[in-house]
Every structure is written in C-alpha cells, then in structure tokens.
PDB file of C-alpha atoms in Angstrom:
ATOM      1  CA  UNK A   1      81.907 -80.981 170.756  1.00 63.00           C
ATOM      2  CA  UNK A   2      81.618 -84.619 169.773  1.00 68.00           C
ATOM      3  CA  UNK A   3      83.532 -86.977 171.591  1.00 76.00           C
ATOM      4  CA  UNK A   4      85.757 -89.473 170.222  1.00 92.00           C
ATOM      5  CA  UNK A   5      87.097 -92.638 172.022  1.00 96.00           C
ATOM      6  CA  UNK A   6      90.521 -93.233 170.686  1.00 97.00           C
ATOM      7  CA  UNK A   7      92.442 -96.449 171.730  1.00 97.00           C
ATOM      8  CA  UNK A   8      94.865 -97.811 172.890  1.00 97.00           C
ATOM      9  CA  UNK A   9      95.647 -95.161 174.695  1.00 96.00           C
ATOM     10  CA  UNK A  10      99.489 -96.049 175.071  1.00 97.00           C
ATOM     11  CA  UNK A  11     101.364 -98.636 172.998  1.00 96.00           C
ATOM     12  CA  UNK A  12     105.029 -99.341 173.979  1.00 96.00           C
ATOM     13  CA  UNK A  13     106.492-101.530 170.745  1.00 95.00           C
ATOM     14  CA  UNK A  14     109.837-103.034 169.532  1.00 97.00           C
ATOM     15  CA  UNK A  15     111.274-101.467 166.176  1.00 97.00           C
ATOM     16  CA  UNK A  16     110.113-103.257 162.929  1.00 97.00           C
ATOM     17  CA  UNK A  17     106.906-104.050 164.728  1.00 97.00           C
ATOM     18  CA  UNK A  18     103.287-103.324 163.072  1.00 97.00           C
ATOM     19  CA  UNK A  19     100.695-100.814 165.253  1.00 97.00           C
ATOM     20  CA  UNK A  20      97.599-100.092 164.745  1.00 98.00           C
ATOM     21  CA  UNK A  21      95.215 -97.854 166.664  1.00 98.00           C
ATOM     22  CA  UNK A  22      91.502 -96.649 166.014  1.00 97.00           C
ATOM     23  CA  UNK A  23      88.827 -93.983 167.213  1.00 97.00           C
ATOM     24  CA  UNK A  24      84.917 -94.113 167.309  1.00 97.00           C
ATOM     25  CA  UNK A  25      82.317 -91.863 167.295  1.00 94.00           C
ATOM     26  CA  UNK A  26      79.015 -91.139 168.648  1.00 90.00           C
ATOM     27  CA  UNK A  27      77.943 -89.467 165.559  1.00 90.00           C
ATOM     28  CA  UNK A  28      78.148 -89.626 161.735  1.00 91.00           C
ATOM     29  CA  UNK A  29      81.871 -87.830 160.669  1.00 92.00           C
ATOM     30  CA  UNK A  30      82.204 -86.727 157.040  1.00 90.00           C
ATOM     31  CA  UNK A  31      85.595 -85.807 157.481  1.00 92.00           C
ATOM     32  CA  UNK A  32      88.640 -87.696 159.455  1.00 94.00           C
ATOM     33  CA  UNK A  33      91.456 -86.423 160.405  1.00 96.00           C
ATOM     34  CA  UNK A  34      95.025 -88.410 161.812  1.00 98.00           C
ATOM     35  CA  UNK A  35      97.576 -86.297 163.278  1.00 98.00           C
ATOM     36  CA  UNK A  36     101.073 -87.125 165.043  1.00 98.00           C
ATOM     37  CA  UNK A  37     102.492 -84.428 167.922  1.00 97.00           C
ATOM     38  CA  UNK A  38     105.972 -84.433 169.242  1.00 95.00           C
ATOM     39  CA  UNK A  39     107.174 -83.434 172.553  1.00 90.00           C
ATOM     40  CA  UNK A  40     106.912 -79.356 172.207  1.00 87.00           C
ATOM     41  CA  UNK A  41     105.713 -79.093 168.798  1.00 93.00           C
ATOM     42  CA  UNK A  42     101.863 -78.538 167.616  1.00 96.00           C
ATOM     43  CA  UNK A  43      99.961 -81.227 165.930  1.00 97.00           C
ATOM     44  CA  UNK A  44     101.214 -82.251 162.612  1.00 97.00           C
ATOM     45  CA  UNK A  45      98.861 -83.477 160.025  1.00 96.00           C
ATOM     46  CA  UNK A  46      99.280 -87.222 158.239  1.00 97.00           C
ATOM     47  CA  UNK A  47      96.069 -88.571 156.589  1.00 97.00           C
ATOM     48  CA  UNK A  48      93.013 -86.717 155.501  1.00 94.00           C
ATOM     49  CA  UNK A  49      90.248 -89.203 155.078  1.00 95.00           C
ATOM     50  CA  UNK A  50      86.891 -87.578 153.054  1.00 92.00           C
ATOM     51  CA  UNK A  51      84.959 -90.709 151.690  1.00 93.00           C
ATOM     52  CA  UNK A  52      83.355 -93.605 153.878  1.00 95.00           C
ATOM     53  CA  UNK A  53      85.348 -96.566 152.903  1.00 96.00           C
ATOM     54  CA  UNK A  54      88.578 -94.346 151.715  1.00 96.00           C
ATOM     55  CA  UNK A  55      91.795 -96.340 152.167  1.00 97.00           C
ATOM     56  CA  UNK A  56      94.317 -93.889 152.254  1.00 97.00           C
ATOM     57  CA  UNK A  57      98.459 -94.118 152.389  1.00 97.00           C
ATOM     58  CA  UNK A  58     101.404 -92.059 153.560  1.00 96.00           C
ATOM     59  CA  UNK A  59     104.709 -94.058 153.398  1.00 97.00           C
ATOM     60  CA  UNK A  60     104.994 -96.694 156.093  1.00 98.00           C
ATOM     61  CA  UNK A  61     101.204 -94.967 157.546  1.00 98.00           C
ATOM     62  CA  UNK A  62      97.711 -96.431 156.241  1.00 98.00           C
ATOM     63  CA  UNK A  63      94.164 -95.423 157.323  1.00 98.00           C
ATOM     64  CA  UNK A  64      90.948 -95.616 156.714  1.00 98.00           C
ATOM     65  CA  UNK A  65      87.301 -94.035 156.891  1.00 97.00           C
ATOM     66  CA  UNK A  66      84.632 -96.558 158.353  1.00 96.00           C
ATOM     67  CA  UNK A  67      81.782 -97.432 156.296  1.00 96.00           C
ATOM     68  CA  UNK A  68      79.512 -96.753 158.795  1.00 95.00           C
ATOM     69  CA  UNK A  69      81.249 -93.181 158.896  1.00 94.00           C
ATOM     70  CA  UNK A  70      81.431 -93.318 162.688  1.00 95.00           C
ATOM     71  CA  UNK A  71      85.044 -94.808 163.010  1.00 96.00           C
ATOM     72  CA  UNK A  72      88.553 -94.453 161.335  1.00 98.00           C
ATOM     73  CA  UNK A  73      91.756 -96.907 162.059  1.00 98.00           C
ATOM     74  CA  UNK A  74      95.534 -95.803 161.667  1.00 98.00           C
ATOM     75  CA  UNK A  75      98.008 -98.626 160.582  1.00 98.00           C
ATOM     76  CA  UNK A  76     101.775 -98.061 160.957  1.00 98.00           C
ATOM     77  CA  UNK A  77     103.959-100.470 159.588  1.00 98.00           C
ATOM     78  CA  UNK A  78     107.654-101.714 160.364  1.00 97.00           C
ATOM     79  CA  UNK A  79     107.485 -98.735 162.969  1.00 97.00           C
ATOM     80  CA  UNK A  80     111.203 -97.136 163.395  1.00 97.00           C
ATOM     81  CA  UNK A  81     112.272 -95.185 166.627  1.00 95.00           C
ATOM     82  CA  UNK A  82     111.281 -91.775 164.820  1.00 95.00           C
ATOM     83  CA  UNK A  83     107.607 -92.872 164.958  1.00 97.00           C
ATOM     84  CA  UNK A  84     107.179 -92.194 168.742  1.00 97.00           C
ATOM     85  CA  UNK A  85     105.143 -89.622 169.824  1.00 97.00           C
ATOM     86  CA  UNK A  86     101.293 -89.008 170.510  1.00 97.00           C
ATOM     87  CA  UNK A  87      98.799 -89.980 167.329  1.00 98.00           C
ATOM     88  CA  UNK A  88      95.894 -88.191 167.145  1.00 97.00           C
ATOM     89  CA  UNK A  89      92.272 -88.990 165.365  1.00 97.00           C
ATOM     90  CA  UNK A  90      90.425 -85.581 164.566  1.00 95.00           C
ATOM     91  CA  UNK A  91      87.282 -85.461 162.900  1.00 92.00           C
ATOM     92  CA  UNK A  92      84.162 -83.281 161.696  1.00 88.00           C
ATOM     93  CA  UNK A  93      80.582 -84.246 162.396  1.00 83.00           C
ATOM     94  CA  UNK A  94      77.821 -83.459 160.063  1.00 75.00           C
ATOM     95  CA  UNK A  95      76.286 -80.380 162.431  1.00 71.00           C
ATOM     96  CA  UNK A  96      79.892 -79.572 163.509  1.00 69.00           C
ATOM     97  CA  UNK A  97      81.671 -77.018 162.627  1.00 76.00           C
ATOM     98  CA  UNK A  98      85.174 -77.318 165.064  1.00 84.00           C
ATOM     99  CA  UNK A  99      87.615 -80.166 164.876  1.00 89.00           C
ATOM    100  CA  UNK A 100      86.969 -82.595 167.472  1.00 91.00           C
ATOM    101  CA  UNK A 101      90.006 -84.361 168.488  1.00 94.00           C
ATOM    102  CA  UNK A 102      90.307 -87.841 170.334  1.00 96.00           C
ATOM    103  CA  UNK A 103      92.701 -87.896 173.464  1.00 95.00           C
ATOM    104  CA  UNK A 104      95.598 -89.657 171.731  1.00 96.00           C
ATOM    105  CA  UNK A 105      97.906 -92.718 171.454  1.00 97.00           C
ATOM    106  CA  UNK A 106     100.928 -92.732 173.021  1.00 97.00           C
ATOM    107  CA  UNK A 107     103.803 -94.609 171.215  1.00 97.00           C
ATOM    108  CA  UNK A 108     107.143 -95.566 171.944  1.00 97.00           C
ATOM    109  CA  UNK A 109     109.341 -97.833 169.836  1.00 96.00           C
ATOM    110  CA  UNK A 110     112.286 -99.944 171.096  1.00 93.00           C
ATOM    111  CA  UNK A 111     115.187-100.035 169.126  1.00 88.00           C
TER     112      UNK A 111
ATOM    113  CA  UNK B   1     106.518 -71.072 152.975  1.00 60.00           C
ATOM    114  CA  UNK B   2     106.434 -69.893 156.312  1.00 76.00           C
ATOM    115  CA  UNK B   3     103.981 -72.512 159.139  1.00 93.00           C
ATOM    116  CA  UNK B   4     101.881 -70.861 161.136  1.00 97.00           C
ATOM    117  CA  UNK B   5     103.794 -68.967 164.169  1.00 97.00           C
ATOM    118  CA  UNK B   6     102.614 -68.157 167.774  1.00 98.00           C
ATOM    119  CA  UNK B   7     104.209 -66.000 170.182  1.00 98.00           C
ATOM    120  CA  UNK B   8     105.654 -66.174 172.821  1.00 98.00           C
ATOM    121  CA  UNK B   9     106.542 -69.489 173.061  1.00 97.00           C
ATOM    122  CA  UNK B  10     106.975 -70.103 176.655  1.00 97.00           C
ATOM    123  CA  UNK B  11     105.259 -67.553 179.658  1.00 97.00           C
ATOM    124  CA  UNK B  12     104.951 -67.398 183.224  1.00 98.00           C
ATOM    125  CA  UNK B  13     102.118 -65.847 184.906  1.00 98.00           C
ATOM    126  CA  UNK B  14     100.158 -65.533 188.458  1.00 98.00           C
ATOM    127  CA  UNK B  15      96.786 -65.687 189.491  1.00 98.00           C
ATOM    128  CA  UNK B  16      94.642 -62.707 188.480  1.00 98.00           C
ATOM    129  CA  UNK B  17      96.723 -61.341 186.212  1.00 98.00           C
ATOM    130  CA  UNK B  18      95.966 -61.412 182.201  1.00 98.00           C
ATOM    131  CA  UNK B  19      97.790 -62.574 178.855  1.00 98.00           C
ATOM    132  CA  UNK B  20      97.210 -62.090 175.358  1.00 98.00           C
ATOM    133  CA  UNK B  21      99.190 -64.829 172.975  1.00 98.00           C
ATOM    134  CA  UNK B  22      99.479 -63.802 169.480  1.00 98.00           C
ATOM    135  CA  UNK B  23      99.662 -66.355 166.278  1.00 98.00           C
ATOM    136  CA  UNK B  24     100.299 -65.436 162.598  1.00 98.00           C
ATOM    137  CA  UNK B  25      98.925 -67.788 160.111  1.00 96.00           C
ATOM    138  CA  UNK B  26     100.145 -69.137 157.039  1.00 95.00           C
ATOM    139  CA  UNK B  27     100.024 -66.655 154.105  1.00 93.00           C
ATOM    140  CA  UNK B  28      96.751 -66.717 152.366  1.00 90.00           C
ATOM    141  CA  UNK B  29      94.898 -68.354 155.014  1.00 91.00           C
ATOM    142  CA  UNK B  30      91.678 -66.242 156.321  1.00 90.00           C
ATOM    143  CA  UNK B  31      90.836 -69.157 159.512  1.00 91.00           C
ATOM    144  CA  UNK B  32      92.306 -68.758 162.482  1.00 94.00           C
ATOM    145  CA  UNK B  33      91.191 -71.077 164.773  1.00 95.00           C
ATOM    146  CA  UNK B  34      92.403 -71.810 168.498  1.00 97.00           C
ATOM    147  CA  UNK B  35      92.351 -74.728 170.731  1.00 97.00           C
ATOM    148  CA  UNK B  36      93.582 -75.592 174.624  1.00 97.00           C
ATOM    149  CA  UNK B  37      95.454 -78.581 175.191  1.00 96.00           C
ATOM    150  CA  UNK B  38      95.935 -79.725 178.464  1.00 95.00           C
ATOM    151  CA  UNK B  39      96.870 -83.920 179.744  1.00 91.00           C
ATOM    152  CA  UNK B  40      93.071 -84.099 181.229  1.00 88.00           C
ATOM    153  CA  UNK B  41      91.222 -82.712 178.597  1.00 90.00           C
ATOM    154  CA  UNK B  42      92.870 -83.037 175.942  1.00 92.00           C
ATOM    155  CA  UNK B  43      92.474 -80.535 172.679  1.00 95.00           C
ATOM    156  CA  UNK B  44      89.100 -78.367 173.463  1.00 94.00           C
ATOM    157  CA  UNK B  45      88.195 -75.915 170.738  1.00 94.00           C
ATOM    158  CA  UNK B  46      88.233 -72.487 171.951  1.00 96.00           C
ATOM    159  CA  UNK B  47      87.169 -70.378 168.818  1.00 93.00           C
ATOM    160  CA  UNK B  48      87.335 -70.181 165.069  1.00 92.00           C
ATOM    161  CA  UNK B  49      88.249 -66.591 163.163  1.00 93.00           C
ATOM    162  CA  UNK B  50      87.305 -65.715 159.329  1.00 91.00           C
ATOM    163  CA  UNK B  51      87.576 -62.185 157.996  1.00 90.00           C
ATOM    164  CA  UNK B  52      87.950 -60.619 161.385  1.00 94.00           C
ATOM    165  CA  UNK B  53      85.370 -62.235 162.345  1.00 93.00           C
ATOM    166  CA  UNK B  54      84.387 -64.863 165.061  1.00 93.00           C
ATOM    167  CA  UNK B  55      82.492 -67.298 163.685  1.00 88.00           C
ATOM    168  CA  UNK B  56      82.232 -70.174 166.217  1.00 88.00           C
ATOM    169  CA  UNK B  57      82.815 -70.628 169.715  1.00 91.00           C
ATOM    170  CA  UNK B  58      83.382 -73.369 172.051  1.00 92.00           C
ATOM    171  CA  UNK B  59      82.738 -74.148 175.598  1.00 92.00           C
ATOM    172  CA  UNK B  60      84.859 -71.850 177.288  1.00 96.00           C
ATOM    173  CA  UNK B  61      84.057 -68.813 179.724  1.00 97.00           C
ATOM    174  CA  UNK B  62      84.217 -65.346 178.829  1.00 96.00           C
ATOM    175  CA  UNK B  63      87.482 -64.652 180.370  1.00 98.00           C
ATOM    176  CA  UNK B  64      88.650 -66.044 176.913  1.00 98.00           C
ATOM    177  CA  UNK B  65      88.585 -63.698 174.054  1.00 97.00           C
ATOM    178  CA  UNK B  66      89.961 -63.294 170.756  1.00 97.00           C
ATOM    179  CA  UNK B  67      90.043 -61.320 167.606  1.00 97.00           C
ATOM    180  CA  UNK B  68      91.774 -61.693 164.239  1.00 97.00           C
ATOM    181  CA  UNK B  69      92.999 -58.173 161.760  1.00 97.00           C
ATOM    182  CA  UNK B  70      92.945 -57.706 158.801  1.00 96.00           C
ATOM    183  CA  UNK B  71      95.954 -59.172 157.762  1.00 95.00           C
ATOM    184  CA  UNK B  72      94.588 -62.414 159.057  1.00 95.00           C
ATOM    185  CA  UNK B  73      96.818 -62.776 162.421  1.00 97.00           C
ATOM    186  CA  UNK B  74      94.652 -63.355 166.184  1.00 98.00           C
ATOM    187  CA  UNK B  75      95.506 -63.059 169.176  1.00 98.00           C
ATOM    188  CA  UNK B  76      93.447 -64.475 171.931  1.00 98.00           C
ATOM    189  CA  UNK B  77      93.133 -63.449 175.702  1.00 98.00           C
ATOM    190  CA  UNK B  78      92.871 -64.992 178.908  1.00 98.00           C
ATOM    191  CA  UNK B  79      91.572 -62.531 181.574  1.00 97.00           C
ATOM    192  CA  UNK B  80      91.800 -62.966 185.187  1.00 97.00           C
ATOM    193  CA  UNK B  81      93.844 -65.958 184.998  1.00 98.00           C
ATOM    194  CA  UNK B  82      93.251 -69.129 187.031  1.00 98.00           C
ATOM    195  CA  UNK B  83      95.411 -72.128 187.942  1.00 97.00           C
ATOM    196  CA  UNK B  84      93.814 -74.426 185.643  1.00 97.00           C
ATOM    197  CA  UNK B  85      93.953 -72.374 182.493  1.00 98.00           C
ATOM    198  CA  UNK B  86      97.490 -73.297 182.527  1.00 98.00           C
ATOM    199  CA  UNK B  87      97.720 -75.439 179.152  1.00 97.00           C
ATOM    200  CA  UNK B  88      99.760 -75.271 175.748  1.00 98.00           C
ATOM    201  CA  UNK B  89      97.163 -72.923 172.954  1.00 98.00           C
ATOM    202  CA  UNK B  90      97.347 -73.973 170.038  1.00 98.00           C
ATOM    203  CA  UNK B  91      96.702 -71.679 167.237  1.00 98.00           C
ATOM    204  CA  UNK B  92      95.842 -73.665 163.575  1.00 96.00           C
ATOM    205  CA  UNK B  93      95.086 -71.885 160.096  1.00 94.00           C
ATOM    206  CA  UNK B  94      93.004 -72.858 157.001  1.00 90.00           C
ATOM    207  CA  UNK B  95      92.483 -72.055 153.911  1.00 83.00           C
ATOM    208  CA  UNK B  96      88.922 -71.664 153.877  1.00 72.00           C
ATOM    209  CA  UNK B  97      87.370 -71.965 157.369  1.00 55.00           C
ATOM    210  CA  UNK B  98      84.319 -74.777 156.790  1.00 54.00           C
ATOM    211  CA  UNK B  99      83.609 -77.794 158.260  1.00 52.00           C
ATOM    212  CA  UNK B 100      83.810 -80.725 156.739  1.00 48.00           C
ATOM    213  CA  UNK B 101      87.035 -80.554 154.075  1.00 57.00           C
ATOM    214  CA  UNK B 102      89.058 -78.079 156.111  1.00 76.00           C
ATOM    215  CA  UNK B 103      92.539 -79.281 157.345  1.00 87.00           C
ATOM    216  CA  UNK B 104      94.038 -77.309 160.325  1.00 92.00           C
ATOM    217  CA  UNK B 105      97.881 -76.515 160.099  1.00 94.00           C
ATOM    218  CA  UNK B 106      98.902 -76.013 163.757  1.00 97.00           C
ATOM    219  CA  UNK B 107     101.699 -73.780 165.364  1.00 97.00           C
ATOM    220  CA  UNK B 108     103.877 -74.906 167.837  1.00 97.00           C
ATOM    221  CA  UNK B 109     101.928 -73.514 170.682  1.00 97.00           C
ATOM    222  CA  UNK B 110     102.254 -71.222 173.518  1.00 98.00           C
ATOM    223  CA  UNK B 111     103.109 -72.784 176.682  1.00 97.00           C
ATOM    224  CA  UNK B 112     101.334 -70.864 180.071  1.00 98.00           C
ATOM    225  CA  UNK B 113     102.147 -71.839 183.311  1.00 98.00           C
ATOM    226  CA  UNK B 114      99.690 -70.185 186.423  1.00 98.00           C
ATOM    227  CA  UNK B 115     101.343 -70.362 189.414  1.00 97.00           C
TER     228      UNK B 115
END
C-alpha cells in the first residue's frame, strides 16, 4: 500500500491547549480519512475529507484536504483530557483500492 | 443500530497451532474488510470481502485466509501460527466496498497473543 508519513508522532499537551498534526503522501489521495483509537477499542472515524481544498469541522476538530491532494492536517482546539488517545490519517490513492493508514499521533492532555 | 462485532475478543495461542476470528458487520453492509495492527507496523490491510467474495488482497502470506457468507459476516484464519502474527485484527464494514468514498466502521478487534 501507499505509505503515509504522519507527524508528530507523540504530542504530550496541557488542557485548553491547541494541536495540530498532519500526514503526507507519496501519491495523489482522492479520499482522506482522520480517525481517533482508544486504548482497546477499534478505530473510530472523525472527518471524511473528499474534495482538494475541503475544510471540514467536527466540534472542537477541524481538517483539511491539501490542494495538492497529497497531504491532509487535523486541528484540535481547546483540547480537554477526553481527547487523548492515538489520531490516525487514512487515505485512498487513485489506483488504490485498501485504506492506507499513517502510523499515528499519540496524544495526551494535562489537566 | 448494532457496530460491527468481532469475536472473541481476547485469545491465547502457541506456535503451530491455528485460529479463525469471526466479525459480524453492521446490518446492510456487503464489505468486510480486515486489517493487522501491530506497534511496528502499524494498520496493514489484510483483505477486503463483497458478496462472498474476495476482492482484494494485501501483502500477507497464505497462512492468512478469509471468507465472508451470505449473510455478510467473515471470518478470517491464521494457519500455522507464528510469534509475530501476534497483533489486534481489526475487522471494518462498508456500505458499498469501493475505493475512493468508502468509510470503514471498525470493530473493537480481536486481540492474539503467540506465545
């Protein structure tokens, strides 16, 4: 599959603070993906990004598709203690046909 | 509605020996598709099911096998089992199985341990 760089790979944050985290690709993705796993649970989905250039907003979570299609960023603001856990970016390539998952962002947020 | 379940949740097994994990997607989803998590590797793709039918396969050797009934629920096997095929599966449905504008809901996983 594709690979996609995610970084940071760990962020370790005080509550109220503002993260942000991003993931590149190799290749062109048409589709981007940004999920959040907790400690014995699956992956759970966020964002679903479609369009290059797509801003896109859950609550407290923004993100957006690259215009060059090859990148995506995940903004979480005024992060509270419930946001830790490991942030995925998941995408599709043109020729791809399985989800292709970067290797995750740790977070954990101070009270 | 029901998430997508996988059974059993936790398992122990030894060297050699062979395991077959079972996952029951969301109702009126026809993809079932499975990936391997482990801390080095992170989520590999192992294969995708549509209509009983494998449709896409990823990098993995043959001792991994899967198949999906009719009703839509897999269940994938791991023959001859190895130390390093211990790893959380994941097992994630869809509703229509194609690249591009499909979101994956994911179980909770199955957790093997090969000692």
């Amino acid at each position: 599959g594709q690979q996609l760089n995610q970084s940071p790979q760990s962020m370790f944050i005080q509550e109220g603070e503002d993260v942000s985290m991003n993931c590149t690709s190799s290749s062109i993705f048409n589709t981007w993906l940004w999920y959040k796993q907790d400690p014995g649970e699956g992956p759970v989905l966020l964002i679903a990004l479609y369009k290059a250039g797509e801003l896109t907003s859950n609550g407290r979570l923004t993100a957006q598709f690259g215009i060059t299609r090859k990148d995506s960023f995940l903004n979480i603001s005024a992060s509270i203690p419930s946001d830790v856990g490991i942030y995925f970016c998941a995408g599709y390539s043109n020729s791809g046909y399985a989800l292709n998952f970067g290797k995750g962002t740790s977070l954990l947020v101070t009270p | 509605k029901a998430g997508v379940t996988q059974t059993p949740r936790y398992l122990i097994k030894t060297r050699g020996q062979q395991v077959t994990l079972s996952c029951s997607p969301i109702s009126g989803h026809r993809s079932v598709s499975w990936y391997q998590q482990t801390p080095g590797q992170g989520l590999q793709f192992l294969f995708e099911y549509f209509s009983e039918t494998q449709r896409n396969k990823g990098n993995f050797p043959g001792r991994f096998s899967g198949r999906q009934f009719s009703n839509s629920r897999s269940e994938m096997n791991v023959s001859t089992l190895e130390l390093g095929d211990s790893a959380l599966y994941l097992c994630a449905s869809s509703l229509v199985g194609s690249a591009g504008a499909n979101v994956l809901t994911f179980g909770a996983g199955s957790r093997l341990t090969v000692l």
